[in-house]
Coordinates of N, CA and C in Angstrom, one line a residue:
M22 N 0.7 -1.0 0.0 CA 0.2 -0.1 0.1 C 0.8 1.2 -0.1
A23 N 0.5 2.2 -0.8 CA 1.4 3.3 -1.1 C 1.2 4.1 0.2
R24 N 2.2 4.9 0.5 CA 2.3 5.7 1.8 C 1.1 6.9 1.7
G25 N 0.3 6.9 2.7 CA -0.7 7.9 2.7 C -2.2 7.4 2.4
T26 N -2.0 6.0 1.6 CA -3.3 5.3 1.1 C -4.0 5.1 2.4
G27 N -3.5 4.5 3.4 CA -4.2 4.0 4.7 C -4.8 5.2 5.4
A28 N -4.2 6.3 5.4 CA -5.0 7.2 6.0 C -6.2 7.8 5.1
V29 N -6.0 7.6 4.2 CA -7.2 8.0 2.8 C -8.2 7.1 3.3
R30 N -7.9 5.8 3.5 CA -8.9 4.7 3.5 C -9.8 4.8 5.0
V31 N -8.9 5.3 5.8 CA -9.4 5.2 7.2 C -10.4 6.6 7.2
R32 N -9.9 7.6 6.6 CA -10.8 8.7 6.7 C -11.9 8.5 6.0
A33 N -12.0 7.7 4.7 CA -13.3 7.5 4.1 C -14.3 6.4 4.8
A34 N -13.8 5.6 5.5 CA -14.5 4.7 6.3 C -15.0 5.7 7.4
A35 N -14.2 6.4 8.2 CA -14.7 7.4 9.2 C -15.9 8.1 8.6
A36 N -15.7 9.0 7.5 CA -16.9 9.5 7.0 C -18.0 9.0 6.5
G37 N -17.8 7.7 6.3 CA -19.0 6.9 6.0 C -19.8 6.7 7.2
A38 N -19.0 6.2 8.3 CA -19.3 5.9 9.7 C -20.0 7.1 10.3
A39 N -19.5 8.3 10.0 CA -20.2 9.6 10.5 C -21.7 9.8 9.8
V40 N -21.6 9.5 8.6 CA -22.8 9.7 8.0 C -24.0 8.6 8.4
L41 N -23.6 7.5 8.7 CA -24.4 6.3 9.3 C -24.8 6.7 10.8
T42 N -23.9 7.4 11.5 CA -24.2 7.6 12.8 C -25.3 8.8 13.0
V43 N -25.1 9.5 12.0 CA -26.2 10.7 12.2 C -27.6 10.2 11.5
A44 N -27.2 9.2 10.5 CA -28.7 8.6 10.0 C -29.2 7.8 11.3
A45 N -28.3 7.3 12.0 CA -28.9 6.2 13.0 C -29.6 7.2 14.1
G46 N -29.0 8.6 14.6 CA -29.6 9.3 15.6 C -31.0 10.0 15.0
L47 N -30.9 10.4 13.8 CA -32.0 10.8 13.2 C -33.2 10.0 13.2
G48 N -32.7 8.5 12.7 CA -33.7 7.5 12.7 C -34.2 7.1 14.0
V49 N -33.6 7.3 14.9 CA -34.3 6.9 16.4 C -35.2 7.8 16.7
R50 N -34.6 9.0 16.4 CA -35.7 10.3 16.7 C -37.0 10.3 16.1
A51 N -37.1 9.5 15.0 CA -38.1 9.5 13.9 C -39.0 8.4 14.6
V52 N -38.6 7.3 15.1 CA -39.5 6.1 15.3 C -39.4 5.9 16.8
A53 N -38.9 6.7 17.6 CA -38.9 6.6 19.1 C -38.8 8.0 19.7
G54 N -39.2 7.9 20.8 CA -39.6 9.2 21.5 C -39.0 9.2 23.1
G55 N -39.0 10.1 23.8 CA -38.8 10.1 25.3 C -37.5 9.6 25.4
D56 N -37.3 8.7 26.4 CA -35.9 8.5 27.1 C -35.2 7.7 26.1
L57 N -35.9 6.7 25.4 CA -35.1 6.0 24.2 C -34.6 7.1 23.3
A58 N -35.2 7.9 22.7 CA -34.3 8.7 21.7 C -33.5 9.4 22.4
K59 N -33.5 10.2 23.6 CA -32.9 10.9 24.3 C -31.5 10.4 24.6
Y60 N -31.5 9.2 25.1 CA -30.3 8.6 25.7 C -29.5 7.8 24.5
A61 N -30.4 7.4 23.6 CA -29.6 6.9 22.4 C -28.8 8.1 21.5
G62 N -29.7 9.1 21.5 CA -28.8 10.5 21.1 C -27.6 10.7 21.7
D63 N -27.6 10.7 23.0 CA -26.5 10.9 23.9 C -25.3 9.9 23.5
A64 N -25.7 8.7 23.3 CA -24.5 7.8 23.2 C -24.0 8.0 21.8
L65 N -24.9 8.2 21.0 CA -24.3 8.5 19.5 C -23.7 10.0 19.2
Y66 N -24.0 10.8 19.9 CA -23.2 12.0 20.3 C -21.5 11.7 20.4
T67 N -21.4 10.9 21.4 CA -20.1 10.4 21.7 C -19.6 9.5 20.8
V68 N -20.3 8.7 20.0 CA -19.8 8.0 18.8 C -19.4 8.9 17.8
L69 N -20.0 10.0 17.3 CA -19.8 10.8 16.4 C -18.6 11.5 16.9
I70 N -18.5 11.8 17.7 CA -17.3 12.8 18.6 C -15.8 11.7 18.2
H71 N -15.9 10.4 18.6 CA -15.1 9.6 18.4 C -14.8 9.6 16.9
I72 N -15.7 9.4 16.0 CA -15.5 9.4 14.4 C -14.7 10.7 14.2
L73 N -15.2 11.9 14.5 CA -14.4 13.0 14.0 C -13.1 13.0 14.3
V74 N -12.7 12.5 15.7 CA -11.1 12.3 16.1 C -10.4 11.5 15.2
V75 N -11.2 10.2 14.6 CA -10.3 9.4 13.8 C -10.3 10.3 12.5
L76 N -11.2 11.0 12.0 CA -11.1 11.8 10.8 C -9.8 12.7 11.0
I77 N -9.8 13.3 12.1 CA -8.6 14.4 12.2 C -7.3 13.5 12.1
V78 N -7.4 12.2 13.2 CA -6.1 11.8 13.5 C -6.3 10.5 13.1
P79 N -6.1 9.7 11.7 CA -6.4 8.6 11.1 C -5.9 7.5 11.9
R80 N -4.6 7.5 12.6 CA -3.6 6.6 12.9 C -4.0 6.6 14.7
V81 N -5.0 7.2 15.2 CA -5.3 7.4 16.6 C -5.7 5.9 17.0
R82 N -5.3 5.6 18.2 CA -5.6 4.4 18.8 C -7.2 4.2 19.2
P83 N -7.8 3.2 19.2 CA -9.1 3.3 19.5 C -9.4 3.6 21.1
V84 N -8.7 3.4 21.9 CA -8.7 3.6 23.4 C -8.5 5.2 23.5
T85 N -7.6 5.8 22.6 CA -7.4 7.3 22.9 C -8.7 8.1 22.0
A86 N -9.0 7.6 21.2 CA -10.0 8.2 20.3 C -11.5 8.2 21.2
A87 N -11.7 6.9 22.0 CA -12.7 7.0 22.8 C -12.7 7.9 23.9
G88 N -11.3 8.0 24.3 CA -11.3 8.9 25.8 C -11.4 10.1 25.4
V89 N -10.9 10.8 24.2 CA -11.2 12.2 24.1 C -12.5 12.2 23.7
A90 N -13.1 11.4 22.9 CA -14.8 11.7 22.9 C -15.4 11.8 24.2
L91 N -15.0 10.9 25.1 CA -15.6 10.9 26.4 C -15.4 12.0 26.9
I92 N -14.2 12.4 27.1 CA -14.0 13.7 28.0 C -14.5 14.9 27.2
F93 N -14.6 15.1 26.0 CA -15.3 16.2 25.2 C -16.7 16.1 25.6
S94 N -17.4 15.0 25.3 CA -18.8 14.9 25.9 C -19.1 15.4 27.1
W95 N -18.3 15.0 28.2 CA -18.6 15.1 29.6 C -18.2 16.7 29.6
A96 N -17.3 17.2 29.2 CA -16.7 18.8 29.2 C -18.1 19.6 28.6
V97 N -18.7 19.2 27.6 CA -19.9 19.9 27.3 C -21.1 19.5 28.2
E98 N -21.4 18.6 28.7 CA -22.4 18.4 29.8 C -22.1 19.0 31.0
L99 N -20.8 19.0 31.4 CA -20.5 19.8 32.6 C -20.8 21.3 32.4
L100 N -20.4 21.7 31.2 CA -20.5 23.3 30.9 C -22.1 23.5 30.9
Q101 N -22.8 22.8 30.8 CA -24.3 23.0 30.8 C -24.7 23.6 32.2
L102 N -23.8 23.1 33.2 CA -24.2 23.9 34.7 C -23.9 25.1 34.7
T103 N -23.6 25.6 33.5 CA -23.4 27.4 33.4 C -24.1 27.7 32.6
D104 N -24.7 29.1 32.6 CA -25.6 29.6 31.6 C -25.1 29.8 30.2
L105 N -24.1 29.4 29.9 CA -23.7 29.7 28.4 C -24.0 29.1 27.4
P106 N -24.0 27.7 27.4 CA -24.9 26.8 26.3 C -26.1 27.2 26.2
A107 N -26.9 27.4 27.1 CA -28.3 28.0 27.2 C -28.4 29.3 26.4
W108 N -27.6 30.3 26.8 CA -27.5 31.5 26.2 C -27.3 31.1 24.9
L109 N -26.1 30.5 24.5 CA -25.7 30.1 23.1 C -26.9 29.5 22.0
A110 N -27.6 28.9 22.8 CA -28.5 27.6 22.2 C -29.7 28.8 22.0
E111 N -30.2 29.6 22.7 CA -31.2 30.8 22.2 C -30.6 31.6 20.8
R112 N -29.7 31.5 20.5 CA -29.0 32.3 19.3 C -28.8 31.6 18.0
S113 N -28.5 30.3 18.5 CA -27.9 29.3 17.3 C -28.4 28.1 17.4
V114 N -29.3 27.3 16.2 CA -29.6 26.2 16.2 C -28.2 25.3 16.4
A115 N -27.3 25.8 15.6 CA -25.7 24.8 15.6 C -25.5 24.6 17.2
A116 N -25.5 25.8 17.8 CA -24.8 25.7 19.3 C -25.9 24.9 20.1
R117 N -27.2 25.1 19.9 CA -28.0 23.9 20.5 C -27.9 22.7 20.2
L118 N -27.5 22.1 18.9 CA -27.2 20.8 18.8 C -25.9 20.4 19.2
V119 N -24.8 21.0 19.2 CA -23.7 20.9 19.8 C -23.4 21.0 21.1
L120 N -24.2 22.0 21.9 CA -23.9 22.2 23.3 C -24.9 21.7 24.1
G121 N -26.1 21.4 23.6 CA -27.3 21.2 24.5 C -27.7 22.7 25.2
S122 N -28.3 22.5 26.2 CA -28.8 23.8 27.1 C -28.7 23.3 28.6
T123 N -29.3 22.3 29.0 CA -29.4 22.1 30.3 C -28.8 20.8 30.9
F124 N -28.2 20.7 31.9 CA -27.4 19.6 32.5 C -28.5 18.4 32.8
N125 N -28.0 17.3 32.6 CA -28.5 16.1 33.0 C -27.7 15.0 33.5
A126 N -27.3 14.8 34.6 CA -26.5 13.9 35.2 C -26.6 12.3 34.5
P127 N -27.7 11.7 34.1 CA -27.7 10.5 33.6 C -27.0 10.4 32.0
D128 N -27.0 11.6 31.6 CA -26.2 11.7 30.1 C -24.9 11.2 30.3
L129 N -24.1 11.8 31.3 CA -22.7 11.3 31.7 C -22.5 9.8 31.4
A130 N -23.5 9.1 32.0 CA -23.4 7.5 31.9 C -23.4 7.1 30.3
W131 N -24.5 7.8 29.7 CA -24.9 7.6 28.5 C -23.7 7.9 27.5
Y132 N -23.0 8.8 27.7 CA -21.7 9.3 26.8 C -20.7 8.2 27.0
G133 N -20.5 7.4 28.2 CA -19.7 6.5 28.6 C -20.1 5.3 27.9
A134 N -21.4 5.0 27.7 CA -22.0 3.8 26.5 C -21.5 4.1 25.6
G135 N -21.5 5.4 24.8 CA -21.4 5.7 23.3 C -19.8 5.5 23.3
A136 N -18.8 6.0 24.2 CA -17.5 5.8 24.1 C -17.2 4.3 24.1
A137 N -17.8 3.6 24.7 CA -17.6 2.0 25.0 C -17.8 1.6 23.8
L138 N -18.9 1.8 23.0 CA -19.4 1.2 21.7 C -18.6 1.7 20.7
A139 N -18.2 3.2 20.5 CA -17.2 3.4 19.5 C -15.8 2.8 19.8
W140 N -15.3 2.5 20.8 CA -14.3 2.1 21.1 C -14.2 0.2 20.6
C141 N -15.3 -0.3 21.0 CA -15.3 -1.6 20.4 C -15.5 -1.8 18.8
A142 N -16.1 -0.8 18.4 CA -16.3 -0.9 16.8 C -15.0 -0.4 16.1
H143 N -14.3 0.5 16.9 CA -13.0 1.0 16.1 C -11.8 -0.1 16.4
T144 N -12.0 -0.8 17.5 CA -11.2 -1.9 17.8 C -11.2 -3.0 16.6
A145 N -12.6 -3.5 16.6 CA -12.9 -4.5 15.5 C -12.6 -4.1 14.0
C146 N -12.8 -2.8 13.7 CA -12.6 -2.5 12.3 C -10.9 -2.5 12.2
A147 N -9.9 -2.0 13.2 CA -8.7 -2.0 13.3 C -8.1 -3.3 13.2
R148 N -8.8 -4.5 13.6 CA -8.4 -5.7 13.7 C -8.4 -6.4 12.1
V149 N -9.5 -6.0 11.7 CA -9.8 -6.3 10.2 C -9.0 -5.9 9.4
V150 N -8.5 -4.6 9.5 CA -7.7 -3.9 8.4 C -6.5 -4.5 8.7
A151 N -6.0 -4.9 9.9 CA -4.6 -5.4 10.1 C -4.4 -6.7 9.5
R152 N -5.7 -7.2 9.2 CA -5.3 -8.6 8.6 C -5.2 -8.7 7.3
E153 N -5.6 -7.6 6.6 CA -5.6 -7.6 5.1 C -4.0 -7.4 4.6
P154 N -3.8 -8.2 3.6 CA -2.6 -8.0 3.0 C -1.9 -7.0 2.7

């Protein structure tokens, strides 16, 4: 494999995974409501952050990407203990989607579930790629 080709393939796979993750989040919202949709969305948020880390750093280890995604997700949730996210959410749909607006302690656990899911999927994909000739 030519130098750099591996990173291109990883980024392409990560881009596809990002699209699927967003589709899954929208799909859950379309067919379910309440806690199922909310907490699935929380987990998928962290999965998406993990994927974005892989897009930026294609050779990142799965545990590192999962850790970064989890810390980022927790930081955003803890930021909601301040008035800043709510203030920004009033002014921007993008800010509301990325930052949320109100703190909810159970979200912290669901971010952990998303990080674990992303770590497992990333590890499995890395093993498959490692076996390729």
